[in-house]
Coordinates of C-alpha atoms and ligand atoms in Angstrom, one line a residue:
X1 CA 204.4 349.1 -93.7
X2 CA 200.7 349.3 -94.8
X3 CA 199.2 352.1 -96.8
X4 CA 195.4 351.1 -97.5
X5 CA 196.8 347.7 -97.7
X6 CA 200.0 348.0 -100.1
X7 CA 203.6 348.1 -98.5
X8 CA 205.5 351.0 -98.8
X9 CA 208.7 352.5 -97.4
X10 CA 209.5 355.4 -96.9
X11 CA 212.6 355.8 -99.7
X12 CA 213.4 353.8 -102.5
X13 CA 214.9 353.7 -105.9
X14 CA 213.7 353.9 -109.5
X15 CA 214.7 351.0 -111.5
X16 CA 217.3 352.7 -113.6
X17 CA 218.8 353.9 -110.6
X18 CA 218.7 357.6 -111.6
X19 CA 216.3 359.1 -109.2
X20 CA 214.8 358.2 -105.8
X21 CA 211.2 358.1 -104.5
X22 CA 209.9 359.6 -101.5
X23 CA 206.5 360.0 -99.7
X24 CA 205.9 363.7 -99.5
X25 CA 205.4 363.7 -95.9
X26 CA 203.7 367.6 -96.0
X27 CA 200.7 366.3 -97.4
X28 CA 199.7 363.4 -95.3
X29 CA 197.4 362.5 -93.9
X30 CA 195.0 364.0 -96.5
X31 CA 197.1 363.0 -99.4
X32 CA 199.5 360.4 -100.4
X33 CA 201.9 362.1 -102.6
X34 CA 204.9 360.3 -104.1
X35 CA 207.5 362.5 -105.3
X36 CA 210.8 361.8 -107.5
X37 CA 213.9 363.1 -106.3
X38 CA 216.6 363.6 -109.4
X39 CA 219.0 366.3 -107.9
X40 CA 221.1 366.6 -104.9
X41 CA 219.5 370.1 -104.6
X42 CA 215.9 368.8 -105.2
X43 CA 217.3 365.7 -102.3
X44 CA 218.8 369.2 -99.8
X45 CA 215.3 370.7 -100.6
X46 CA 213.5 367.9 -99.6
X47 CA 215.1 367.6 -96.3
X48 CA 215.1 371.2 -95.0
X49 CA 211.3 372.0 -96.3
X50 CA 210.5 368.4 -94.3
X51 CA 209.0 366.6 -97.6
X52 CA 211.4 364.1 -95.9
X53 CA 212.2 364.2 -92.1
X54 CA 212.7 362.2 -88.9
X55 CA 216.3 361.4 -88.5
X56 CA 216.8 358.2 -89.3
X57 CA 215.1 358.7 -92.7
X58 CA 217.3 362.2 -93.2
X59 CA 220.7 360.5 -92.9
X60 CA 219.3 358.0 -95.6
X61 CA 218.0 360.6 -97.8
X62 CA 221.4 362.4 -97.4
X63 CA 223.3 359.3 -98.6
X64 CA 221.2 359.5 -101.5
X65 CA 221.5 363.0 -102.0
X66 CA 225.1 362.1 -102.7
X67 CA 224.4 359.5 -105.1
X68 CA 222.5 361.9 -107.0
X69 CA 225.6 364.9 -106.6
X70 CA 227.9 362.0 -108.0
X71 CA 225.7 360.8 -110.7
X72 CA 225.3 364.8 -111.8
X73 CA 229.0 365.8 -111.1
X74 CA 229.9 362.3 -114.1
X75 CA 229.6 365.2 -116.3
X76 CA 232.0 367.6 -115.0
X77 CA 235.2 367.3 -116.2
X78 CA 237.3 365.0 -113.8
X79 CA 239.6 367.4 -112.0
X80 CA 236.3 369.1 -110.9
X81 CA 234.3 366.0 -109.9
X82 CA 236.0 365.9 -106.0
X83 CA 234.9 369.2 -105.3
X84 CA 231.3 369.2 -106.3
X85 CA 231.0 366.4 -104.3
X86 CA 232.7 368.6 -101.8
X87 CA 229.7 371.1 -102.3
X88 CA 227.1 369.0 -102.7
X89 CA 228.2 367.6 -99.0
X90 CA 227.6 371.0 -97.7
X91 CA 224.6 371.9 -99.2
X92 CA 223.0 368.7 -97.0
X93 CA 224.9 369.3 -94.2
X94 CA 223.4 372.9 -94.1
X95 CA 219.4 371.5 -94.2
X96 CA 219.1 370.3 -90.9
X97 CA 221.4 370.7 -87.6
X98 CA 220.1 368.7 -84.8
X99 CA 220.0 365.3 -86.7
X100 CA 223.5 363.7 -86.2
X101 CA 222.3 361.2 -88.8
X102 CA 222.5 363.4 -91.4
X103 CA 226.4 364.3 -90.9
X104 CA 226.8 360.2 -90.6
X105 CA 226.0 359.6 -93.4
X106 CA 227.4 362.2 -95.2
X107 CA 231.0 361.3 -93.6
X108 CA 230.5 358.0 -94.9
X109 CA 230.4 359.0 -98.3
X110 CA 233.0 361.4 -98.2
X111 CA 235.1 358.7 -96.8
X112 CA 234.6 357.4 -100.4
X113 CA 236.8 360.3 -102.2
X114 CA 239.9 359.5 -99.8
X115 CA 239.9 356.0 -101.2
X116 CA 238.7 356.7 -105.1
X117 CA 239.7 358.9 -107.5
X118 CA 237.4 357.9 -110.7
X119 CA 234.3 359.4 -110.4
X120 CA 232.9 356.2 -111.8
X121 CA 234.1 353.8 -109.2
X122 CA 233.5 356.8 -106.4
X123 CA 230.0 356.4 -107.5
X124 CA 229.7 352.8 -107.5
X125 CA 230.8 353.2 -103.7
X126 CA 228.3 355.9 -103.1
X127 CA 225.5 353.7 -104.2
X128 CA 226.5 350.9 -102.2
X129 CA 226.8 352.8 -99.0
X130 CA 223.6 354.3 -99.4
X131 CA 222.3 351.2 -99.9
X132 CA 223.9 349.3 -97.0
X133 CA 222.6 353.1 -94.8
X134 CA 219.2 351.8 -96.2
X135 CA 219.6 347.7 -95.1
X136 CA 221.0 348.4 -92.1
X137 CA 218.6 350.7 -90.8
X138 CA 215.6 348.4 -91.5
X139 CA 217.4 345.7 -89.7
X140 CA 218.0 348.2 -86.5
X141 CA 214.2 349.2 -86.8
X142 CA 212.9 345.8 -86.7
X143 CA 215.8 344.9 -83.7
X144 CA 214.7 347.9 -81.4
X145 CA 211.2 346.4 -82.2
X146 CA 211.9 342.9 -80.5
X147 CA 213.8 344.3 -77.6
X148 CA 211.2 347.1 -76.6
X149 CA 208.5 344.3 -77.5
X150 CA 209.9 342.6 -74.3
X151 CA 209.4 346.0 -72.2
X152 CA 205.7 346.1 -73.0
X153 CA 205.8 342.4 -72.6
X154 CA 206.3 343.2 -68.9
X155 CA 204.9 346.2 -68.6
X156 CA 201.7 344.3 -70.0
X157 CA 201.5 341.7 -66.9
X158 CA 200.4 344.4 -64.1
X159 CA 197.9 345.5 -66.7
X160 CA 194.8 342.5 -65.6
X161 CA 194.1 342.6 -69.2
X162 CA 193.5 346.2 -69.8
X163 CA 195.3 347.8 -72.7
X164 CA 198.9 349.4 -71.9
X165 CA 198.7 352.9 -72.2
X166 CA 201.8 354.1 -74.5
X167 CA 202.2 357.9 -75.0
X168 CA 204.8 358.9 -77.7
X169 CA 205.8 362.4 -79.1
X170 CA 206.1 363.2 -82.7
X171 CA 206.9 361.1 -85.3
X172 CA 209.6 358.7 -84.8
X173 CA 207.5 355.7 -86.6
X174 CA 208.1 354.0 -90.2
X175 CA 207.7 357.5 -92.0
X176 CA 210.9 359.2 -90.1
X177 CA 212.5 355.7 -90.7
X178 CA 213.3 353.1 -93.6
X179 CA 210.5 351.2 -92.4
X180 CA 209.2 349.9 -88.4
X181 CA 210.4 353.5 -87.3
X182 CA 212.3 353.4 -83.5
X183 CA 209.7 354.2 -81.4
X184 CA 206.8 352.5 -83.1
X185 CA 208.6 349.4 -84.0
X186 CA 207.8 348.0 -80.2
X187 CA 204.4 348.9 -80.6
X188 CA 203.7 347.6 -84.2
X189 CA 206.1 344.2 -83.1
X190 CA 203.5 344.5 -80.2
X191 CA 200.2 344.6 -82.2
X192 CA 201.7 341.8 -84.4
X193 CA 202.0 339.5 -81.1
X194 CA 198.5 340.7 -80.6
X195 CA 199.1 342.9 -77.0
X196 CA 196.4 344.7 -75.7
X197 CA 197.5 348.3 -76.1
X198 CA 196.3 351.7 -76.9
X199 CA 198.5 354.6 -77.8
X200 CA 198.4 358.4 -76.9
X201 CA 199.7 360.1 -79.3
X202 CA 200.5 364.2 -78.7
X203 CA 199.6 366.3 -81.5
X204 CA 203.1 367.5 -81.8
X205 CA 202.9 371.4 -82.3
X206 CA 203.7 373.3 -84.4
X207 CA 204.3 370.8 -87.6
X208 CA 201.8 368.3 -85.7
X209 CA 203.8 365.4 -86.7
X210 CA 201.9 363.4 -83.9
X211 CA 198.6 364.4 -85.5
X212 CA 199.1 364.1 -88.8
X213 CA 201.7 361.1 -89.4
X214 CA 201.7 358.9 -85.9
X215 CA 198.0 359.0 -86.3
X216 CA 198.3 358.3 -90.4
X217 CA 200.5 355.6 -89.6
X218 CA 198.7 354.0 -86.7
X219 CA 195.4 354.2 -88.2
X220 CA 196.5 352.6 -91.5
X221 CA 198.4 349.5 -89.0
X222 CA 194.6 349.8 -87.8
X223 CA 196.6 349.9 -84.0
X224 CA 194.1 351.4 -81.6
X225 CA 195.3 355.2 -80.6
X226 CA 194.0 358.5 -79.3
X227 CA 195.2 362.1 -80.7
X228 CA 195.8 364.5 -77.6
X229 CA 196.7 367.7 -77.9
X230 CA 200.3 368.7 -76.9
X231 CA 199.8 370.0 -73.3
X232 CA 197.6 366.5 -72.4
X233 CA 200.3 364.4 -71.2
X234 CA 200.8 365.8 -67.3
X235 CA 196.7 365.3 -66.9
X236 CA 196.9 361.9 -68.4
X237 CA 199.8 360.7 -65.8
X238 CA 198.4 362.4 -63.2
X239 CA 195.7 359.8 -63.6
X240 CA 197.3 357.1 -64.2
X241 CA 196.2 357.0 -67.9
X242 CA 199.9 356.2 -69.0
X243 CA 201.9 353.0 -68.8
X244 CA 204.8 354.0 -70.5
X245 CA 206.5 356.8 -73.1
X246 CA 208.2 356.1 -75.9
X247 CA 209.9 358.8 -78.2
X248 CA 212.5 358.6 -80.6
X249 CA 215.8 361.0 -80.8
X250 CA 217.5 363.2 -83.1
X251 CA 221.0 363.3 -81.4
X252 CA 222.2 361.2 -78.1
X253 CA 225.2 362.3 -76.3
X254 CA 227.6 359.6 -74.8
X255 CA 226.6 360.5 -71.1
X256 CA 222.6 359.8 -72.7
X257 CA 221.2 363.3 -72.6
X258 CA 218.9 363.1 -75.6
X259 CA 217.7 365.5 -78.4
X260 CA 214.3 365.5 -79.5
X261 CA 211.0 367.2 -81.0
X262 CA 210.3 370.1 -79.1
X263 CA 207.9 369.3 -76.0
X264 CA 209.9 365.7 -75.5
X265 CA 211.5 367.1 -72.4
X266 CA 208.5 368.7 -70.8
X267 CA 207.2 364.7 -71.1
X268 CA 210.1 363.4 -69.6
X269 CA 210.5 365.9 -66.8
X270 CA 206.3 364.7 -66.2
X271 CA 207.4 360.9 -66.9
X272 CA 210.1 361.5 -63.7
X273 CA 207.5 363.4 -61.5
X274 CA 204.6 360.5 -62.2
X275 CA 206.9 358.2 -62.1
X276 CA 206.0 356.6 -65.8
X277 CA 209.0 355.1 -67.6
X278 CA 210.6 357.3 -69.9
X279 CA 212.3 355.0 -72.8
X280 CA 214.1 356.3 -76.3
X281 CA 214.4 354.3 -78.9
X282 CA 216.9 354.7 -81.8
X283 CA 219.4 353.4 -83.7
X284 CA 222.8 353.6 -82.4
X285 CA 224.1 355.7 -85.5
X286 CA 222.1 358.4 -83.6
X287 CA 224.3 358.4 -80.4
X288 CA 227.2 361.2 -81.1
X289 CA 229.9 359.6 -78.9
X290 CA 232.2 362.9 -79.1
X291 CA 229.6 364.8 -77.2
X292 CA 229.2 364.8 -73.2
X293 CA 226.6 368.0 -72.7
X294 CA 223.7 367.5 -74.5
X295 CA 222.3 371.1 -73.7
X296 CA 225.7 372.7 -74.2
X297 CA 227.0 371.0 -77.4
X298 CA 223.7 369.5 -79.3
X299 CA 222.7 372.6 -82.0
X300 CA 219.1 373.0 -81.9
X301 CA 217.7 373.8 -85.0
X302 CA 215.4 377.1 -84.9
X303 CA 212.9 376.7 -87.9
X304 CA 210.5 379.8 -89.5
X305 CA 208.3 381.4 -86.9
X306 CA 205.8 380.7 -90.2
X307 CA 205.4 377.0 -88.6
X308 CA 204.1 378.6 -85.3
X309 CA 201.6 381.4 -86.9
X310 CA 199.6 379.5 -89.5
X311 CA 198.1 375.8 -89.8
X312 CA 197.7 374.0 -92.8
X313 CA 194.6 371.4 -92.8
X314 CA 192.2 369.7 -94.9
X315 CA 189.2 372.4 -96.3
X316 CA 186.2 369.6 -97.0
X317 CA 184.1 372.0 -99.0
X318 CA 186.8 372.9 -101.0
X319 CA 188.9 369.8 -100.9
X320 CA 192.0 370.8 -100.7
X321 CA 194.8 371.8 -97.9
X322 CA 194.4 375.0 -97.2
X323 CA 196.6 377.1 -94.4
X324 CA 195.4 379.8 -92.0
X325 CA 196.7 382.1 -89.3
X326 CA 196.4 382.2 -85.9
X327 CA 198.6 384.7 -84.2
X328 CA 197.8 388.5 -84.6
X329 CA 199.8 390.0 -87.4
X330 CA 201.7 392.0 -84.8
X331 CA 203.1 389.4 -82.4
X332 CA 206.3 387.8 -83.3
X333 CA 207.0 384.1 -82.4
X334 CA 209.7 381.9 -82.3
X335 CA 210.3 378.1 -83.3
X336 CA 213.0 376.2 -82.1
X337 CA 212.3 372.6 -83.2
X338 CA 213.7 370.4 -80.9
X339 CA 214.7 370.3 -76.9
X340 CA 217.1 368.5 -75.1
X341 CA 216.0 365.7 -72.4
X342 CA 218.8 365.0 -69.3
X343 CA 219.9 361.9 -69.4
X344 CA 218.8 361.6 -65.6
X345 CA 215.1 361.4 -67.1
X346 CA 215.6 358.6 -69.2
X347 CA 214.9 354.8 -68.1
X348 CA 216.2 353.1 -70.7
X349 CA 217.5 353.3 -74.6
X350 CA 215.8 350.5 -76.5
X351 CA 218.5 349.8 -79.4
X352 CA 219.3 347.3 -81.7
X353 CA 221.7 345.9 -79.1
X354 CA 219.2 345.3 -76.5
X355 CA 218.0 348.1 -73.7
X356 CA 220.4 349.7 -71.9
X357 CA 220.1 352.7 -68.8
X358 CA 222.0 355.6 -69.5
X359 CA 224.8 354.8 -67.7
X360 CA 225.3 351.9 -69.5
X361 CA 226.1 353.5 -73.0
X362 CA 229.8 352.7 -72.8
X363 CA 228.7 349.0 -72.6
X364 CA 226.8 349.7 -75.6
X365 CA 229.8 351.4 -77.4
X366 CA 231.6 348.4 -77.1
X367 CA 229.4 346.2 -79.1
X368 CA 228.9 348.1 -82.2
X369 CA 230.3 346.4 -85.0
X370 CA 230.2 346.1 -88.7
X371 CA 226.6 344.9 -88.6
X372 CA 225.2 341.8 -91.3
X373 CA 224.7 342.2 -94.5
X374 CA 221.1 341.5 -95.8
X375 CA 220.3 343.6 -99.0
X376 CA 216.3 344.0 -100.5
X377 CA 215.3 345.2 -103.2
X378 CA 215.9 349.2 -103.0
X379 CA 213.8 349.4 -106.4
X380 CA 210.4 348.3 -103.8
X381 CA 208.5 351.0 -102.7
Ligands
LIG1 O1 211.6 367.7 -87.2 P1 211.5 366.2 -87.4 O2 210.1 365.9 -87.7 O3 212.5 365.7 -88.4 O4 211.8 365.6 -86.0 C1 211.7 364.2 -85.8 C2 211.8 363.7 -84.4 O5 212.0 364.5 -83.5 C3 211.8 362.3 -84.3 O6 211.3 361.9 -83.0 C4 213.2 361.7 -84.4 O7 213.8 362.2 -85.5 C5 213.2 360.2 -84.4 S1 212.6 359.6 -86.0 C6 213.4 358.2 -86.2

């Protein structure tokens, strides 16, 4: 996607193929800060201090981060290579809980050691599975984007020309992704086809990643959109000031109960009451197919209470980011970064398979398959 004009996704190679770039997602939108990953530990710390986040873009960044573990663990002598990788897979696995994408990936590189025992051909396969994780998921982006184009297709008809109203919650757009994102890639595929719409987007306390990156994004797409603050939404639908929401999802059990930023089920359970479709869009390799009870089973990751006292912003005078309190010193808080949605909420999963309800997701199981092979250049930024 666009950033003042230029493309840019969101992970990417060097051209010697020793390190991987990122956008340093903490300093948007007041700064545009590239950063170069080397080390799996730099890659683990990247991931858990949110430099890199949304799930899709996690479980990529993880397949990296075992490129990087492999390419380090060359110079260990060979009996000891299997078992660095071994703890390099468990230092990712430890950064972040709720994302299943993270552990998919991972177990898709440590399928690699079963089948290799050179570390050199073990890191050939690395590479190439983090690349295909890479392809694959900008091909699933840009599919959920035709299929949920088709939603605001119809949606669009009862509008009499007015712009649809979309709310969405967080950041699951083309930062959290490779590129498109899940639940932006119907509204950018949308802008593209030159819909009417206008998008509410919820500030997204406490890391305001509705604020500061759905906004960023939007704004540079130059797709017409509205910051509200998080406790908006019910007011909004209440008047009829929302078509339809779209959010994205960390985890998704079979049965289609859905983990997701904090606040995601307080929209839903407003969605049902206003009657306002509720759709999530992912990529299947979100959906954890071994799980039934999303509150009972998902782990939801409780971040530093730090993220709920203090703000970080943009000081003009001084210009720089600058970060202040604002609970009193005594009162503790607590920060639990993502909430679980019933699948009963839910209208409809917009995939790269098409749209399905959530009783449908066995139908959608049955049609994953090894998916086309298309690769870009992983060296473009
Ligand atoms: O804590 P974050 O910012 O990683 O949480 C991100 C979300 O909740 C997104 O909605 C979700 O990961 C989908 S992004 C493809």
């Amino acid at each position: 996607m666009l950033v003042n004009g230029k493309p840019y996704r969101s992970l990417w190679e060097s051209k010697d193929g020793a390190s991987v770039f990122i956008i340093d997602q903490r300093w948007l939108p007041h700064r545009f800060v590239i950063e170069e990953i080397r080390t799996v530990e730099q890659m683990a710390t990247a991931i858990r201090e949110m430099h890199v986040r949304g799930a899709v873009l996690i479980g990529a960044a993880a397949a990296y981060g075992m490129v990087l573990a492999a390419r380090q663990a060359l110079s260990l002598p060979p009996s000891e290579f299997h078992s660095a990788l071994q703890k390099a897979a468990q230092q990712l696995l430890q950064t972040r809980p709720t994302a299943i994408n993270l552990q998919w990936a991972i177990e898709q590189q440590l399928a690699h050691l079963q089948e290799n025992s050179d570390p050199a051909t073990t890191l050939a396969a690395f590479l190439a599975t983090a690349r295909k994780i890479v392809d694959e998921d900008l091909h699933r982006c840009a599919s959920i984007g035709q299929y949920g184009f088709a939603i605001l297709e119809q949606l669009i008809k009862k509008k009499s020309g007015q712009p649809l109203n979309i709310l969405t919650h967080c950041n699951a757009g083309w930062l959290g992704c490779i590129d498109y994102g899940t639940a932006t890639a119907p509204i950018y595929h949308a802008a593209e086809h030159r819909l009417p719409l206008h998008v509410w987007v919820d500030e997204t306390r406490p890391w305001n990643q509705g604020a500061r990156l759905t906004a960023w994004e939007l704004a540079q797409q130059g797709i017409p959109h509205t910051v509200i603050a998080d406790n908006a939404a019910a007011h909004l639908m209440q008047r009829g000031m929302v078509d339809v929401v779209i959010i994205g999802a960390d985890r998704v059990t079979r049965t289609g109960d859905v983990a997701n930023k904090i606040g995601s089920l307080e929209k839903a359970v407003c969605a049902h009451y206003f009657n306002v479709p509720f759709y999530v869009a992912l990529p299947t390799s979100s959906i954890h197919w071994e799980l039934s009870d999303g509150v009972a089973d998902i782990p939801i990751e409780e971040r530093s209470a730090d993220e709920v006292h203090y703000v970080s912003g943009w000081n003009a005078s001084a210009q720089e980011l600058c970060t202040v309190r604002i609970t009193p010193r005594q009162s503790p808080a607590r920060n639990w970064a993502f909430d679980v949605t019933p699948a009963t909420f839910i209208t409809g999963f917009i995939t790269e398979f098409g749209v399905f309800a959530p009783s449908e997701l066995d139908t959608l199981r049955s049609k994953i398959a090894p998916s086309v092979e298309t690769p870009y250049d992983t060296t473009q930024p």
